Amino acid sequence: NENSLLEDETDAMSLYNEIASTNRGEPTISSGEGDSLTNIGTIKNMKKKSNIVLVRTLENEDLLLDTDGTGVEWQTEYNVDFLLRDVAKHENAICKAAVYFLKKKEYPQSLTLYHHLLKYYRTKHGELHPLVGQTWHNIGTLHLRESRLPSALSSFQKAVRLRKGALGEDHPDVAVSLVKVGVTLLFLNRYDTALLTFTNALATRQNALGHLHPSIARVYNNIACVHVHNNDMRVARRAFESALDVQRGVMIDDPTNREAKMEAAVTLVNLGLLYRFRKMWGRALVLFDEAQQLQESVVGVYHESVLSTLDVVADTTTRDGNGGEALRLYKILLSRLKKNERYLRGSALILYKMSRINAQRKDWEAAMERLRLALKVLEEGRMG
């Protein structure tokens, strides 16, 4: 009867969930939790010059599985008030209901159910029990989804303490909660403490799972992103490369591992952005190209993560002084964006970028034509 965590069940690749709504030459940093199930938002105070995309999740084990482990959907004919009259009898159904409300983003309802479960578990098992620690972790996840950061931090810290007491210092679940502590500290701009927490999580995971487990790469990525904030690019590069070494090992062992490919792609983009920051365009483009190939092999050419990477490739190609090749890439991106009405604004942005390249090449007629098209697309979007 273990209330375990499930890997994020959306595509591993929805890191770039605002594709074409912002200038993808300046990617934002995402924590990996929130409205799209993988994004909670942007770290507002991240130094803009870093231009580093955080891996698709700072910790992606944030969705909850019902206690019996069957994955059976919550049955909506159940009445929540009825279930709460006898928590012991309806424990599994309450867990399913909490998951249901979480997925529906009805967080207050889910939180109420978890608080009832917490009270029940404490009474039945005492404080130092895995289910008590697990429930505090789930409560923290809900607070984090709602951006209630102090409450999230407190909940995750309780989860760490209780899980250590119930499961041992080096249990994998301890590392899961430690990473969530680090995530929350990162949002609270407490970067030094976040780095220390991620380092502790890394050691815990290595002790529990070995040095080559895929989750090790995620923690390396988080550590790298904190170093980026601190403008220590050399150390950040080493941490990204450590993450990539682990991910390449996973792909060699299992060439069909879709998630490993997508996580490696994001690390490649992050590393490429470091080189781009240093104006090492050639190295950056090699990494971006490998990332794009991995993404396309998993999700095809029209997925938002592929479109985002293509945008970064085109932007970097422009900065490298190859306007002709950049225009070719933008034309490909534009043709793909046009197949999805969600990306009308993105199409306008791409047309604007293309007009700038035309202007740099002194092709004023083409520059004006693309600006007119961009305005037309925006007007159509407003009318729609």
XYZ file of C-alpha atoms in Angstrom:
384
model
C 0.000 0.000 0.000
C 2.753 2.362 -0.989
C 1.864 5.809 -2.275
C 4.713 6.058 -4.744
C 5.579 8.694 -7.315
C 5.199 8.434 -11.048
C 7.487 9.950 -13.649
C 5.916 12.894 -15.437
C 3.455 11.319 -17.849
C 3.436 14.108 -20.385
C 5.985 14.062 -23.172
C 9.441 14.364 -21.709
C 9.979 17.184 -24.094
C 7.539 19.889 -23.115
C 10.296 22.003 -21.638
C 9.745 24.567 -24.357
C 6.020 24.886 -23.831
C 5.897 28.507 -24.900
C 7.526 27.893 -28.268
C 7.363 30.913 -30.517
C 5.610 33.059 -27.921
C 9.010 34.406 -26.874
C 12.264 35.033 -28.643
C 13.926 31.640 -28.631
C 17.287 33.267 -28.969
C 16.828 34.027 -25.282
C 15.466 30.797 -23.724
C 14.028 31.008 -20.246
C 14.731 28.756 -17.320
C 12.020 26.371 -16.233
C 11.668 24.329 -13.101
C 9.684 21.554 -14.543
C 6.488 21.777 -12.592
C 3.289 23.643 -13.223
C 0.414 24.253 -15.588
C 1.714 22.039 -18.379
C 2.659 19.374 -15.800
C 6.283 20.082 -16.585
C 6.569 23.821 -16.175
C 5.760 25.970 -13.204
C 7.102 29.152 -14.752
C 10.204 31.238 -15.205
C 12.810 31.992 -12.605
C 12.332 35.733 -12.769
C 15.643 36.842 -11.320
C 17.928 34.595 -13.350
C 20.699 36.621 -14.936
C 19.495 37.234 -18.458
C 22.935 36.975 -19.980
C 23.195 33.341 -18.997
C 20.618 32.224 -21.603
C 20.522 28.718 -20.149
C 17.492 26.479 -20.347
C 17.030 24.385 -17.250
C 16.501 20.708 -17.957
C 12.875 19.850 -18.641
C 12.417 19.130 -14.969
C 14.433 20.027 -11.978
C 12.849 16.887 -10.619
C 10.323 15.171 -12.796
C 8.924 12.641 -10.313
C 6.107 14.949 -9.366
C 2.930 13.142 -10.368
C 1.240 10.873 -7.913
C 0.194 7.267 -8.274
C -2.779 5.822 -6.439
C -1.832 3.688 -3.452
C -2.667 0.324 -4.949
C -0.353 0.991 -7.874
C -2.871 0.007 -10.526
C -3.149 3.368 -12.199
C -6.940 3.035 -12.209
C -8.609 6.387 -12.801
C -10.487 8.124 -10.044
C -14.162 7.170 -10.277
C -16.068 10.419 -10.439
C -19.264 8.883 -9.111
C -17.681 8.794 -5.663
C -18.634 11.665 -3.395
C -15.688 13.290 -1.622
C -17.680 14.081 1.492
C -18.792 10.457 1.607
C -15.201 9.221 1.250
C -13.945 11.423 4.064
C -16.499 10.028 6.489
C -14.384 6.865 6.676
C -10.810 7.494 5.565
C -9.632 4.027 6.609
C -12.225 2.317 4.446
C -11.767 4.565 1.431
C -8.018 5.192 1.652
C -7.220 4.074 -1.898
C -10.177 5.938 -3.363
C -9.111 9.114 -1.551
C -5.630 8.785 -3.051
C -7.167 8.377 -6.501
C -9.338 11.425 -5.889
C -6.302 13.465 -4.826
C -4.532 12.509 -8.057
C -7.641 13.340 -10.058
C -7.913 16.828 -8.570
C -4.180 17.362 -9.024
C -4.421 16.564 -12.721
C -7.466 18.831 -13.019
C -5.462 21.595 -11.299
C -8.029 21.761 -8.545
C -5.283 22.045 -5.984
C -7.305 23.069 -2.896
C -9.442 19.933 -3.232
C -6.380 17.751 -3.620
C -4.687 19.429 -0.671
C -7.708 18.826 1.562
C -7.650 15.133 0.724
C -3.937 14.825 1.456
C -4.340 16.538 4.804
C -6.997 13.992 5.746
C -4.683 11.188 4.642
C -1.853 12.708 6.660
C -3.953 12.733 9.811
C -5.015 9.137 9.193
C -1.464 7.889 8.536
C -0.119 9.594 11.649
C -2.784 8.023 13.790
C -2.366 4.568 12.282
C 1.409 4.380 11.797
C 2.975 7.114 13.899
C 5.142 9.980 12.649
C 8.142 8.013 11.336
C 6.458 6.047 8.591
C 7.076 6.122 4.811
C 3.461 7.085 4.081
C 3.676 10.099 6.371
C 6.848 11.296 4.646
C 5.319 10.568 1.239
C 2.207 12.581 2.053
C 4.257 15.569 3.217
C 6.127 15.344 -0.095
C 2.835 15.326 -2.000
C 1.593 18.304 -0.011
C 4.812 20.125 -0.850
C 4.308 19.367 -4.533
C 0.841 20.906 -4.408
C 2.158 24.035 -2.673
C 4.896 24.281 -5.300
C 2.325 24.004 -8.073
C 0.514 26.974 -6.515
C 3.781 28.902 -6.023
C 3.313 28.871 -2.248
C 7.045 28.607 -1.820
C 7.511 28.910 1.972
C 4.821 26.267 2.535
C 6.355 24.045 -0.135
C 9.798 24.348 1.416
C 8.505 23.485 4.872
C 6.610 20.456 3.545
C 9.544 19.100 1.555
C 11.904 19.583 4.501
C 9.526 17.569 6.682
C 9.396 14.903 3.987
C 13.198 14.693 3.937
C 13.429 14.404 7.720
C 10.688 11.785 7.997
C 11.888 9.745 5.047
C 15.400 9.652 6.448
C 14.024 8.410 9.748
C 11.716 5.831 8.188
C 13.774 4.669 5.205
C 17.386 5.530 5.935
C 19.731 8.325 4.851
C 20.470 6.910 1.400
C 17.031 5.814 0.257
C 16.069 7.037 -3.248
C 12.896 8.679 -1.900
C 15.048 10.841 0.357
C 16.860 12.124 -2.731
C 13.542 12.860 -4.465
C 12.467 15.116 -1.600
C 15.929 16.665 -1.327
C 15.766 17.697 -4.971
C 12.353 19.276 -4.374
C 13.889 21.233 -1.493
C 16.542 22.433 -3.923
C 13.904 23.361 -6.509
C 12.027 25.447 -3.979
C 15.179 27.149 -2.717
C 16.024 27.995 -6.313
C 12.665 29.734 -6.721
C 13.281 31.559 -3.464
C 16.589 32.835 -4.907
C 18.551 31.056 -2.186
C 21.124 29.796 -4.635
C 23.947 28.782 -2.324
C 21.615 26.701 -0.184
C 20.019 25.220 -3.307
C 23.461 24.187 -4.561
C 24.281 22.509 -1.244
C 20.941 20.697 -1.305
C 21.410 19.470 -4.876
C 24.917 18.284 -3.962
C 23.495 16.302 -1.041
C 20.805 14.863 -3.310
C 23.467 13.834 -5.813
C 25.448 11.979 -3.143
C 22.290 10.290 -1.854
C 21.286 9.127 -5.320
C 24.747 7.893 -6.141
C 24.819 5.861 -2.929
C 21.345 4.464 -3.550
C 21.307 3.967 -7.311
C 24.887 4.092 -8.494
C 26.677 6.727 -10.526
C 25.083 5.890 -13.887
C 21.372 6.032 -13.069
C 19.404 8.463 -15.309
C 18.237 10.496 -12.318
C 21.877 11.323 -11.537
C 22.023 13.326 -14.760
C 19.049 15.446 -13.697
C 20.772 16.480 -10.495
C 23.994 17.301 -12.360
C 21.918 19.521 -14.622
C 20.399 21.338 -11.655
C 23.830 21.885 -10.160
C 25.029 23.290 -13.484
C 22.147 25.751 -13.639
C 22.927 27.111 -10.185
C 26.524 27.652 -11.299
C 25.207 29.481 -14.361
C 23.323 31.838 -12.069
C 26.535 32.405 -10.136
C 28.278 33.142 -13.459
C 30.699 30.260 -12.931
C 30.460 28.975 -16.488
C 33.477 26.695 -16.323
C 32.052 24.671 -13.431
C 28.605 24.751 -15.061
C 30.064 23.273 -18.248
C 31.665 20.418 -16.316
C 28.380 19.650 -14.575
C 26.441 19.663 -17.861
C 29.069 17.365 -19.373
C 28.740 15.016 -16.388
C 24.995 14.901 -16.982
C 25.553 14.191 -20.662
C 28.034 11.389 -19.913
C 25.385 9.618 -17.844
C 22.699 10.169 -20.488
C 24.925 8.854 -23.288
C 25.570 5.743 -21.218
C 21.842 5.189 -20.797
C 21.274 5.573 -24.545
C 24.060 3.092 -25.332
C 22.561 0.546 -22.936
C 19.048 1.113 -24.268
C 18.929 2.771 -27.716
C 15.113 2.742 -27.608
C 14.890 4.801 -24.404
C 12.831 7.794 -25.549
C 13.079 9.703 -22.294
C 16.861 9.349 -22.179
C 17.095 10.777 -25.703
C 14.929 13.768 -24.854
C 16.754 14.521 -21.614
C 20.097 14.241 -23.405
C 18.788 16.642 -26.036
C 17.969 19.256 -23.435
C 21.399 18.882 -21.842
C 22.974 19.295 -25.280
C 20.988 22.505 -25.772
C 22.076 23.768 -22.356
C 25.706 23.030 -23.128
C 25.367 24.618 -26.542
C 23.974 27.763 -24.967
C 27.038 27.982 -22.762
C 29.235 27.943 -25.859
C 26.955 30.449 -27.542
C 27.297 32.753 -24.570
C 31.051 32.626 -25.184
C 30.425 33.309 -28.903
C 31.783 29.898 -29.861
C 29.156 29.529 -32.559
C 30.545 26.458 -34.289
C 30.677 24.327 -31.147
C 27.229 25.496 -30.136
C 25.730 24.562 -33.509
C 27.222 21.053 -33.396
C 25.538 20.457 -30.026
C 22.233 21.966 -31.163
C 22.235 19.800 -34.273
C 22.727 16.624 -32.225
C 19.957 17.711 -29.870
C 17.574 18.320 -32.756
C 18.310 14.917 -34.288
C 17.585 13.184 -30.987
C 14.324 15.104 -30.540
C 13.127 14.427 -34.080
C 13.880 10.708 -33.705
C 11.466 10.582 -30.768
C 8.682 13.097 -31.420
C 8.938 14.041 -35.077
C 9.575 17.412 -36.662
C 6.472 19.289 -35.495
C 6.813 18.906 -31.738
C 7.308 22.128 -29.767
C 10.705 21.042 -28.413
C 11.994 20.449 -31.953
C 10.621 23.792 -33.104
C 12.291 25.532 -30.192
C 15.652 23.937 -30.921
C 15.362 24.814 -34.604
C 14.677 28.418 -33.605
C 17.813 28.468 -31.432
C 19.821 26.949 -34.294
C 18.596 29.614 -36.720
C 19.263 32.406 -34.241
C 22.783 31.129 -33.570
C 23.421 30.783 -37.298
C 22.421 34.434 -37.692
C 24.863 35.459 -34.962
C 27.546 33.429 -36.702
C 27.120 35.696 -39.730
C 25.494 33.153 -42.044
C 22.300 35.003 -42.908
C 21.503 32.887 -45.952
C 21.517 29.636 -43.990
C 19.560 31.275 -41.178
C 16.858 32.345 -43.643
C 16.650 28.773 -44.925
C 16.204 27.442 -41.394
C 13.587 30.072 -40.557
C 11.633 29.117 -43.684
C 11.560 25.514 -42.478
C 10.475 26.630 -39.017
C 7.805 28.897 -40.476
C 6.361 26.104 -42.603
C 6.099 23.893 -39.525
C 4.585 26.597 -37.360
C 1.879 27.275 -39.937
C 0.516 23.781 -39.402
C -0.589 24.708 -35.891
C -2.877 27.669 -35.201
C -1.501 27.903 -31.656
C 1.666 29.336 -33.111
C 0.296 32.309 -35.058
C 2.177 34.750 -32.873
C 5.267 32.618 -33.268
C 4.966 32.849 -37.034
C 4.884 36.627 -36.762
C 8.009 36.560 -34.629
C 9.857 34.373 -37.112
C 8.841 36.683 -39.964
C 10.202 39.621 -37.967
C 13.511 37.826 -37.435
C 13.706 37.061 -41.140
C 13.029 40.700 -41.970
C 15.969 41.727 -39.791
C 18.264 39.363 -41.665
C 16.982 40.758 -44.983
C 17.698 44.267 -43.725
C 21.227 43.292 -42.677
C 21.713 41.950 -46.189
C 20.280 45.230 -47.546
C 17.391 43.418 -49.187
C 14.944 46.138 -48.203
C 12.069 44.926 -50.355
C 12.119 41.442 -48.793
C 12.476 42.976 -45.309
C 9.384 45.150 -45.799
C 7.378 42.290 -47.275
C 8.095 40.067 -44.282
C 7.178 42.840 -41.871
C 3.864 43.271 -43.692
C 3.248 39.522 -43.441
C 4.078 39.586 -39.736
C 1.560 42.369 -39.131
C -1.027 40.480 -41.168
C -0.508 37.335 -39.085
C -0.880 39.301 -35.855
C -4.033 40.974 -37.145
C -5.501 37.594 -38.119
C -4.686 36.342 -34.650
C -6.540 39.249 -33.027
C -9.542 38.741 -35.284
C -9.546 35.013 -34.543
